[in-house]
Coordinates of C-alpha atoms (C1' of nucleotides) in Angstrom, one line a residue:
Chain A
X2 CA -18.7 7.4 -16.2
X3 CA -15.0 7.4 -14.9
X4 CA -12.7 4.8 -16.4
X5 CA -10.0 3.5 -14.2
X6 CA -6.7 3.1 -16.2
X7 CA -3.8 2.9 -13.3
X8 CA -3.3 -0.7 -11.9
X9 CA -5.3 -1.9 -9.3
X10 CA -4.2 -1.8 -5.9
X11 CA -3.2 -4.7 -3.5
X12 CA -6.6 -4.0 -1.5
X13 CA -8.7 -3.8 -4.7
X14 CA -7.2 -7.8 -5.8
X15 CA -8.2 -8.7 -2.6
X16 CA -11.5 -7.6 -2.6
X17 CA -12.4 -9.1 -6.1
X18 CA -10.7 -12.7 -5.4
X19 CA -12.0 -13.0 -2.1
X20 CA -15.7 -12.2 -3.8
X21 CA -15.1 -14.8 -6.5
X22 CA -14.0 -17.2 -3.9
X23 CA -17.2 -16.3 -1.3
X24 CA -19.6 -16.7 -4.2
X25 CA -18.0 -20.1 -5.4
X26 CA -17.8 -21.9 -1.9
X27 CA -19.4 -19.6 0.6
X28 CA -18.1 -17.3 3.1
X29 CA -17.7 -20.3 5.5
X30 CA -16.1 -22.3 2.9
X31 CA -13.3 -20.1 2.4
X32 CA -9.8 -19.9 4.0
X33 CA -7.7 -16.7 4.8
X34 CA -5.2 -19.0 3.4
X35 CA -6.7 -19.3 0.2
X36 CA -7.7 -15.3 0.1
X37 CA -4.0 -15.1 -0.3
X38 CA -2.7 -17.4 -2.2
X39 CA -5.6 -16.3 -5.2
X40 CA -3.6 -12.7 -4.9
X41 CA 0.4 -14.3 -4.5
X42 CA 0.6 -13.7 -0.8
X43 CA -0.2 -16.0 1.9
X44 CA -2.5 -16.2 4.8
X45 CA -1.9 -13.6 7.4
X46 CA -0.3 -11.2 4.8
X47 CA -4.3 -10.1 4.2
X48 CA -4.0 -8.8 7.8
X49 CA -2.6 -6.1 6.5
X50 CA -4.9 -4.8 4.4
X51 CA -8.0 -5.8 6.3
X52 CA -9.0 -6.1 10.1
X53 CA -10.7 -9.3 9.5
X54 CA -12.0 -11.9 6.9
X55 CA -15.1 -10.4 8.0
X56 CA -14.2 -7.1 7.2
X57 CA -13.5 -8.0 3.9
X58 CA -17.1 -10.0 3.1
X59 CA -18.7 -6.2 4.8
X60 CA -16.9 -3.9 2.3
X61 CA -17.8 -6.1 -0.3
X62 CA -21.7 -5.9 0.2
X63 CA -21.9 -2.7 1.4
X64 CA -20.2 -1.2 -1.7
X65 CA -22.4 -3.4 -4.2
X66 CA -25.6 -2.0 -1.8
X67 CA -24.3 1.4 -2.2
X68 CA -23.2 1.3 -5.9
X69 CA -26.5 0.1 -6.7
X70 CA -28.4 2.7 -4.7
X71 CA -25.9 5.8 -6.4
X72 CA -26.5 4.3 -10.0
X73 CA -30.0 4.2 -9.9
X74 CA -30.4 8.0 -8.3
X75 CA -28.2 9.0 -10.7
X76 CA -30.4 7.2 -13.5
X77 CA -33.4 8.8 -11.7
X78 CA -32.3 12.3 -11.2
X79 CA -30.7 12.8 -15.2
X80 CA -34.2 11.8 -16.5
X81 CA -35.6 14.7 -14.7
X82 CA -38.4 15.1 -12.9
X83 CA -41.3 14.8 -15.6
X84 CA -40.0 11.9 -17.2
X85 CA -41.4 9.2 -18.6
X86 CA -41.8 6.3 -16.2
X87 CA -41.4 3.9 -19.3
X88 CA -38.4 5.6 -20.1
X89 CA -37.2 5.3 -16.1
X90 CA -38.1 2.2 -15.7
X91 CA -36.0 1.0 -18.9
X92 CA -33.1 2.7 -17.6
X93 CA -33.1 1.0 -14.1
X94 CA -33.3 -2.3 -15.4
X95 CA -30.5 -1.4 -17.8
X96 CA -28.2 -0.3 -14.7
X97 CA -29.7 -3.6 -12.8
X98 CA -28.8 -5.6 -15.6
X99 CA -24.8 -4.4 -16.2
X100 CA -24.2 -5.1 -12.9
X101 CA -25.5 -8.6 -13.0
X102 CA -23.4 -9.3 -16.0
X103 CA -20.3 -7.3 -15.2
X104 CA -20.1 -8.2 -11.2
X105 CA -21.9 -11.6 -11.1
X106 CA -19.7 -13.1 -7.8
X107 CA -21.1 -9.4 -6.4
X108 CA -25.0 -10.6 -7.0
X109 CA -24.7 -13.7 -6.4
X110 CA -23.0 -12.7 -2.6
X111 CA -25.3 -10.0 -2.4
X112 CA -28.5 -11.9 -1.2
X113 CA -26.5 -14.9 -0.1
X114 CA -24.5 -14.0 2.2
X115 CA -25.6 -11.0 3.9
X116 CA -26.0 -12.9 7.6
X117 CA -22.6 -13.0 8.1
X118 CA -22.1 -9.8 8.9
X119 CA -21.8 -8.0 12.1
X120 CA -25.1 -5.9 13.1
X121 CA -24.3 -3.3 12.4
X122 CA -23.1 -3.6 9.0
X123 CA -26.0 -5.9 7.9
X124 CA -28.3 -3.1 9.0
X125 CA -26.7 -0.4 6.5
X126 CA -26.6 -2.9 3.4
X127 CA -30.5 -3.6 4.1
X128 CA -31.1 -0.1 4.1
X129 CA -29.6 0.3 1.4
X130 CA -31.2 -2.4 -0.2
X131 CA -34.5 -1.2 0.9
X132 CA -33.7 2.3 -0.3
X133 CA -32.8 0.7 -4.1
X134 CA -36.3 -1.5 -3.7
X135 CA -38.2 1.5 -2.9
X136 CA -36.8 3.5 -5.9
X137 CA -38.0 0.8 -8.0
X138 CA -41.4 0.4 -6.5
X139 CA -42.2 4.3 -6.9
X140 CA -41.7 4.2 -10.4
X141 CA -43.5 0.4 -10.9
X142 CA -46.3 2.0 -9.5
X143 CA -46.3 5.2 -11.2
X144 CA -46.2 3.5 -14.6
X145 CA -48.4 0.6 -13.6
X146 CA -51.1 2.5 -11.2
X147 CA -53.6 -0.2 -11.0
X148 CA -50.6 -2.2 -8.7
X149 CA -51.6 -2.2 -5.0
X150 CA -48.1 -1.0 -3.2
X151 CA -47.2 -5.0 -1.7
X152 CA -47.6 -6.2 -5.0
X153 CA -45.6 -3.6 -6.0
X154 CA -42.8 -4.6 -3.6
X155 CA -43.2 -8.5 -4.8
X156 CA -42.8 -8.1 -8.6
X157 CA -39.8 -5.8 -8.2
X158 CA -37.8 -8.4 -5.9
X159 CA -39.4 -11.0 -8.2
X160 CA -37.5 -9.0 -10.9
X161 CA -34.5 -8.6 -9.4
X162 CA -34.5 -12.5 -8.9
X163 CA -35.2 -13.0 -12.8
X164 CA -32.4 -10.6 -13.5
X165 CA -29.9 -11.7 -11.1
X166 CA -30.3 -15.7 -12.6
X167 CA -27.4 -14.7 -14.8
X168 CA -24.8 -16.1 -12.1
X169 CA -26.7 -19.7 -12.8
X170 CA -27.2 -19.5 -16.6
X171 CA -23.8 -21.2 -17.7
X172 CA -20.2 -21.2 -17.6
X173 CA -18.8 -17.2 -17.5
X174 CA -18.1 -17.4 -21.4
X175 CA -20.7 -19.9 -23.0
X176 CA -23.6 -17.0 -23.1
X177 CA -25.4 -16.4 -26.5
X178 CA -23.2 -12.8 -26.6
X179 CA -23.4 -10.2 -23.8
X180 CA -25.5 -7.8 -25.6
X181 CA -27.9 -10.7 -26.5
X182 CA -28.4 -12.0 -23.2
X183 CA -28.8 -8.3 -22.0
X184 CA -31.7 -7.3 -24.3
X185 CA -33.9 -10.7 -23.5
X186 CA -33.7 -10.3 -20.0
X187 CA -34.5 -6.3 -20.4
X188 CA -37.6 -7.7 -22.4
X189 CA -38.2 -10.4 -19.8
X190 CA -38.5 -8.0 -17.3
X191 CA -40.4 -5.6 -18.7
X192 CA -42.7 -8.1 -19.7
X193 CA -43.4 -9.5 -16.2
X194 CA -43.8 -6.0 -14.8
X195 CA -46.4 -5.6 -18.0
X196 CA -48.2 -8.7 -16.8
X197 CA -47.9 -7.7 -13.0
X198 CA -49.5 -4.6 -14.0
X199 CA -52.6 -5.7 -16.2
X200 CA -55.9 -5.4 -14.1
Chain B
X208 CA -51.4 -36.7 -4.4
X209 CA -51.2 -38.9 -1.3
X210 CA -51.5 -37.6 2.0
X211 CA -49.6 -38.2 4.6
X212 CA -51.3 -38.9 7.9
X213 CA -48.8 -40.7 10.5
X214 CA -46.2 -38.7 12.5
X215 CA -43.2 -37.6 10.9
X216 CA -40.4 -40.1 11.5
X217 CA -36.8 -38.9 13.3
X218 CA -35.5 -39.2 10.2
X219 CA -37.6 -36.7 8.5
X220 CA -37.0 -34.6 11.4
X221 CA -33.6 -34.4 10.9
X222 CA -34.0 -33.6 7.4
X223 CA -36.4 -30.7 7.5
X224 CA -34.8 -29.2 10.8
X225 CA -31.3 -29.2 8.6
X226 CA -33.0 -28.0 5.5
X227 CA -34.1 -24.9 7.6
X228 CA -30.7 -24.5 9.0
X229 CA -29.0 -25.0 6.1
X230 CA -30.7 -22.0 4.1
X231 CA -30.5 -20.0 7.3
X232 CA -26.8 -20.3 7.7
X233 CA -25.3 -21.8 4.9
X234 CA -23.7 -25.4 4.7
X235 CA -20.7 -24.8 6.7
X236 CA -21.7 -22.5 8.7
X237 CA -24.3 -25.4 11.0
X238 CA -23.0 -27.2 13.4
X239 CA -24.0 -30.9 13.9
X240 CA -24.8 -30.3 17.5
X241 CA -27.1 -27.1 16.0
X242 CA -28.9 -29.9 13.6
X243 CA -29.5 -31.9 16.9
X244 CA -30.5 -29.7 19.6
X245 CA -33.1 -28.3 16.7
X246 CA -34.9 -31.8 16.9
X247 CA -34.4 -32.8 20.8
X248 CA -31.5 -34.8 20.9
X249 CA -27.9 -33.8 20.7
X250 CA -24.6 -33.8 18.1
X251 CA -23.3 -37.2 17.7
X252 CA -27.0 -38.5 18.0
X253 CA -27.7 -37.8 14.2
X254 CA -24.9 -40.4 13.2
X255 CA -27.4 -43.2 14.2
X256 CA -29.4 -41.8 11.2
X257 CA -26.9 -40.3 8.6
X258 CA -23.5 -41.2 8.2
X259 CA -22.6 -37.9 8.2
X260 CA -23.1 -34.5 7.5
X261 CA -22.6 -34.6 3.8
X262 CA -25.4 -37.1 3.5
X263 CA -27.8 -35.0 5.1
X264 CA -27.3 -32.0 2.2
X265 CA -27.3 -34.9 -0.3
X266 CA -30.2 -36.4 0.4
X267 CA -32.5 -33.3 0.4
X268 CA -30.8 -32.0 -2.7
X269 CA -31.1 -35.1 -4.3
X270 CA -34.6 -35.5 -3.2
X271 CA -36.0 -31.9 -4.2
X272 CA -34.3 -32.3 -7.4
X273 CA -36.1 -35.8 -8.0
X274 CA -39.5 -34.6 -7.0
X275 CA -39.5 -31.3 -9.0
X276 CA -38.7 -33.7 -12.3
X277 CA -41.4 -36.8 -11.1
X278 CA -43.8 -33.8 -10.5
X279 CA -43.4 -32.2 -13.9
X280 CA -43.4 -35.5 -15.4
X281 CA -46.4 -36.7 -14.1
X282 CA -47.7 -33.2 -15.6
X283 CA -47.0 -33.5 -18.6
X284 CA -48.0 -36.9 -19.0
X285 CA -51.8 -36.4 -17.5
X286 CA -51.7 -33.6 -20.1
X287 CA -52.0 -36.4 -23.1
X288 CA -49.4 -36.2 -26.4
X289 CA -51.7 -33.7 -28.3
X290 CA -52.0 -31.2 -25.3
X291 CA -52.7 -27.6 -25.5
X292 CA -48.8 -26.2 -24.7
X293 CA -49.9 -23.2 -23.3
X294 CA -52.0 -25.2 -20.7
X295 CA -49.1 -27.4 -20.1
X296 CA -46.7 -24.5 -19.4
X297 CA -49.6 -23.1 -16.7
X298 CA -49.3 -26.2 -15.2
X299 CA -45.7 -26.3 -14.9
X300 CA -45.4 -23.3 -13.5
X301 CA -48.2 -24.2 -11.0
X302 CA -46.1 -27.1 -9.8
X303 CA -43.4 -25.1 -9.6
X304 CA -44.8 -22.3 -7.8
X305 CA -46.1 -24.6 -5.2
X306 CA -42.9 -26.1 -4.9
X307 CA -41.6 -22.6 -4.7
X308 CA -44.4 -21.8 -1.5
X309 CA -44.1 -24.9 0.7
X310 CA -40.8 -26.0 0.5
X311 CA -39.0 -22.5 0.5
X312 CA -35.6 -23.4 2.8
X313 CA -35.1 -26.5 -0.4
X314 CA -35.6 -24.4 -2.8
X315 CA -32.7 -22.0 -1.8
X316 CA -30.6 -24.6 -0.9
X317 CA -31.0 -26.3 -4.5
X318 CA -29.5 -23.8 -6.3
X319 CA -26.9 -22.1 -3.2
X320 CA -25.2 -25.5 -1.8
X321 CA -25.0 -27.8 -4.7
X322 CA -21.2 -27.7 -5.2
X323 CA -21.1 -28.5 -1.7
X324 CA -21.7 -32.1 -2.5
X325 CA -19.4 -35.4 -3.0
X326 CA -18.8 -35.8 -7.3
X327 CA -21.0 -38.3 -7.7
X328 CA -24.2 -36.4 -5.7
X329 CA -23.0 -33.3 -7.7
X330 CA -23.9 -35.1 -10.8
X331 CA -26.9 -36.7 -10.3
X332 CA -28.5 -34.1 -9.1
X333 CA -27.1 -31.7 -12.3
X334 CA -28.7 -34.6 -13.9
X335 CA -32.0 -34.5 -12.9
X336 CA -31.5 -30.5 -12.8
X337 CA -30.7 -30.6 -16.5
X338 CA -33.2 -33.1 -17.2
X339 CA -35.7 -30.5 -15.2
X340 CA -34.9 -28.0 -17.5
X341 CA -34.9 -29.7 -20.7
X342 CA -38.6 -30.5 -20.0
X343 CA -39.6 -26.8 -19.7
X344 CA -37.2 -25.6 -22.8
X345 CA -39.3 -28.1 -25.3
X346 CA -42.7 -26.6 -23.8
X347 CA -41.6 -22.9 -24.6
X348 CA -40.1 -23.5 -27.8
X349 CA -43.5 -25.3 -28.7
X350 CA -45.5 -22.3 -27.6
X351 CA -43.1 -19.8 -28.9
X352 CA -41.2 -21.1 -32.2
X353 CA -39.8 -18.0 -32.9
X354 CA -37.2 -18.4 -29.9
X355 CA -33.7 -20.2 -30.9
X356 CA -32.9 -22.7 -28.2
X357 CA -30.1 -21.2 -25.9
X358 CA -32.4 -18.5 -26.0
X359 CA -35.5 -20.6 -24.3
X360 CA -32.9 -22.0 -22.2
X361 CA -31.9 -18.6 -21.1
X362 CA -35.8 -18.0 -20.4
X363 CA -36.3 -20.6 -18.5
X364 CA -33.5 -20.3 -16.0
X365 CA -34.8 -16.7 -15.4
X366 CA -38.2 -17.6 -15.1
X367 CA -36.7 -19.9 -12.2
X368 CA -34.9 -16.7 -10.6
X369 CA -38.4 -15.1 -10.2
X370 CA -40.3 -17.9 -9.4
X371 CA -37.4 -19.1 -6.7
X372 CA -37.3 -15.2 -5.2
X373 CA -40.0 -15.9 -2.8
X374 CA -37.8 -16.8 -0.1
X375 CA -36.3 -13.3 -0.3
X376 CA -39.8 -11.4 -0.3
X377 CA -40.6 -10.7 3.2
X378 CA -40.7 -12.9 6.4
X379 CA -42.5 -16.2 6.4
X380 CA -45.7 -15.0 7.0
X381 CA -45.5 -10.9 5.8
X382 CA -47.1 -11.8 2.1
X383 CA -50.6 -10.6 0.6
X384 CA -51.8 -14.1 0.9
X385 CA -50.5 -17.2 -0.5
X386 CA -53.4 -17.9 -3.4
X387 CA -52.5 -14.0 -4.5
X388 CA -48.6 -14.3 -4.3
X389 CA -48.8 -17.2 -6.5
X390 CA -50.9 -15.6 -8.8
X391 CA -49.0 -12.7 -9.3
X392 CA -46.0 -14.8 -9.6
X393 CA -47.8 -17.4 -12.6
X394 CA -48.8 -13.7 -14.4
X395 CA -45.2 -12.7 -13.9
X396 CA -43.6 -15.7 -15.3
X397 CA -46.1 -15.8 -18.3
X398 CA -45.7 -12.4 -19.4
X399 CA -41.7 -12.9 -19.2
X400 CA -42.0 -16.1 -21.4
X401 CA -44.6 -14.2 -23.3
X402 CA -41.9 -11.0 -23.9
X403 CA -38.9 -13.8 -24.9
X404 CA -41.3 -15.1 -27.1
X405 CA -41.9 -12.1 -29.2
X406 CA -40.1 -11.2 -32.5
Chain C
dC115 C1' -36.5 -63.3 32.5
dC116 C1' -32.8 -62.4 29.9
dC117 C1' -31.0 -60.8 25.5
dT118 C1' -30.7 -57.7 21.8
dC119 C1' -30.7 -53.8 19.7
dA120 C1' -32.3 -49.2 18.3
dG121 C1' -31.4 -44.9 19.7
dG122 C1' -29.5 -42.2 22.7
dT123 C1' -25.5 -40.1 26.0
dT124 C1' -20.7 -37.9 27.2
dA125 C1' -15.7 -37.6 26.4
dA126 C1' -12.3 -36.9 23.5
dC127 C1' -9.4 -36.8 19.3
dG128 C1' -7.5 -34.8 15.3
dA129 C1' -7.9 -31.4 11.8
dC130 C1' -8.7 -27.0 10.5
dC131 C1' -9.3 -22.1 10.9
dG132 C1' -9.0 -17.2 12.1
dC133 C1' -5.9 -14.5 14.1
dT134 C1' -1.6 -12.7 16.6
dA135 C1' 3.3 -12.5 17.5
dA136 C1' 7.7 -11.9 16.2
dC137 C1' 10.6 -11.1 12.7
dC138 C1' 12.4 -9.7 8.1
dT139 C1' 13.2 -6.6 4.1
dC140 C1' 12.8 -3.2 0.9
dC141 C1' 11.9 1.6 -0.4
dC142 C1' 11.3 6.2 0.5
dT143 C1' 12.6 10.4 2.7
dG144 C1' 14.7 14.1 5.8
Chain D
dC45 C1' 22.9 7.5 4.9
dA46 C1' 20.3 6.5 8.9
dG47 C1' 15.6 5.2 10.1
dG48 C1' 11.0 4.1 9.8
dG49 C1' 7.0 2.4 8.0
dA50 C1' 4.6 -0.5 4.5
dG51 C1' 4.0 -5.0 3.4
dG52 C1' 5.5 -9.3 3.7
dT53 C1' 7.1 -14.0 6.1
dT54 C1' 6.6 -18.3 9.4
dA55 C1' 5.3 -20.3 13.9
dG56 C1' 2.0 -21.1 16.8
dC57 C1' -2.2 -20.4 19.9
dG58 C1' -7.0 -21.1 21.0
dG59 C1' -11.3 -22.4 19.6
dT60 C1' -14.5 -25.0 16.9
dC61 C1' -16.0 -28.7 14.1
dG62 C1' -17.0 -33.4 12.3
dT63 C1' -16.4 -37.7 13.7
dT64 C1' -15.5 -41.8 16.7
dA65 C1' -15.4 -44.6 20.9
dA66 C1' -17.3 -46.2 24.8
dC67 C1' -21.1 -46.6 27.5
dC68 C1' -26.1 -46.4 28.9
dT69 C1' -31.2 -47.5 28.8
dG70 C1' -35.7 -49.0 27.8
dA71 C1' -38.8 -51.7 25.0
dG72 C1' -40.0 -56.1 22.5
dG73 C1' -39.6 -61.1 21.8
dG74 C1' -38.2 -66.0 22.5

DNA sequence: CCCTCAGGTTAACGACCGCTAACCTCCCTG
DNA sequence: CAGGGAGGTTAGCGGTCGTTAACCTGAGGG
């Protein structure tokens, strides 16, 4: 885990006010106008930092996609290949979890606005996406065997959809305490994939 | 449950056509003349119906929002004052499940294109959303004292997010068959409740 | 048999939006 | 100390969108 300390860069203000602004009104909803003014410049100034308003909605769901993917190989490969599944499984949906809480405009864009994009670019984030899902399912399945390989597939993305309700839970500061909120949705989860599981 | 039996009128057309639409795209990103051609007739037709766009997205979120609280209502008032609460929480998240499987494209737009709406929409249907939710929290906190109350409120929006990720699982027609999607989805949601519930 | 009116049509207006053009101004560097 | 590029600015173009206006048509009723 690298922490950033320098300042962050023009592009990088961009990016994160022009996700809190897609995930509050929509992609459509959104001016260029407005991109700007949230980071002190206006309009057409973001021309020169980005090709398009599209561009900026494609790096902003391919990078979650692809942050997503990298953290859970990561989690996967420093547990080593005989590891405990439990032990896995708690680790992905502790890497799921942080970035619900830490990047909620990022989730909440994520499977919102993903036909927008060009083609192209929405056929890397799905793989990507698809890559992530399939991680999870390989080690749902190796912890819960009795789990045919759909039903699999539909508890992990009915996971994902109980761990990504953060964004709807409340105002950004009114939670019951980060680290609360984190452990009874780590529960949550774990107990649906428990009851998924049972025969 | 009453059935209905005549043809649809142009009116309901309208609204399940731009319901569909709606989810697909997003709010802004429909066209009127989109909504129109998708029933027969074309742009500036609709205004004999709606007064305008707006009202269209304000009467279905208004209306799913009403019928998901009448329907749990009704629930828990067939269930009698002395009911068993873990029966009435099955039943809840029956209704809710079906809710989740026949009306998918209202279902996303209730919780995507809310703030969308003119103030006054906005807060009756927060009303009857809140009102919703209340309902569900008092049924938990029966069946599981040992849960403070933000936390059952916490539990119960992330219930939602799993029960509402259907739309995301696959094509309309690409699940295991809907009797065993919602099954897996009522075990899912139990065993979640069931893990909040613990000490 | 005419009148009305519900439910359409097309044309067009005004606002807005994404984007480009043209221009300006520092700051760095050879 | 010239010069050039990075990073802004404002003006404005072209297209789209929601909405209105004006007109049409066919069916039902007095």
């Amino acid at each position: 885990m690298v922490t950033r300390t320098d300042a962050p860069t023009r592009r990088e203000q961009i990016l994160k006010e022009a996700a809190r602004l897609f995930a509050e009104r929509g992609f459509h909803g959104v001016g260029v106008d407005e991109i700007g003014a949230a980071v002190g410049i206006s309009g057409p100034g973001l021309y020169r930092h980005f090709p398009g308003k599209d561009a900026m909605l494609a790096e902003l769901l391919v990078g979650i996609s692809g942050r997503l993917l990298t953290g859970a190989k990561l989690r996967l490969a420093e547990s080593g290949a005989a590891a405990d599944p439990s032990a896995v499984l708690d680790s992905l949906i502790e890497g799921h979890i942080d970035f619900a809480l830490d990047d909620r405009p990022l989730i909440t864009l994520h499977d919102r606005e993903l036909d927008r994009l060009r083609d192209s670019d929405r056929k890397l984030v799905r793989q990507l996406q698809r890559q992530y899902v399939e991680l999870w399912v390989e080690v749902v399945r190796e912890l819960y065997p009795a789990l045919t390989e759909p039903a699999a597939r539909s508890s992990v993305h009915s996971v994902f959809g109980l761990l990504n309700s953060t964004p709807h839970l409340a105002r950004p500061g009114a939670l019951p305490g980060r680290s609360v909120t984190a452990e009874l949705l780590h529960r949550m989860a774990r107990g649906a994939f428990a009851a998924a599981g049972a025969e």
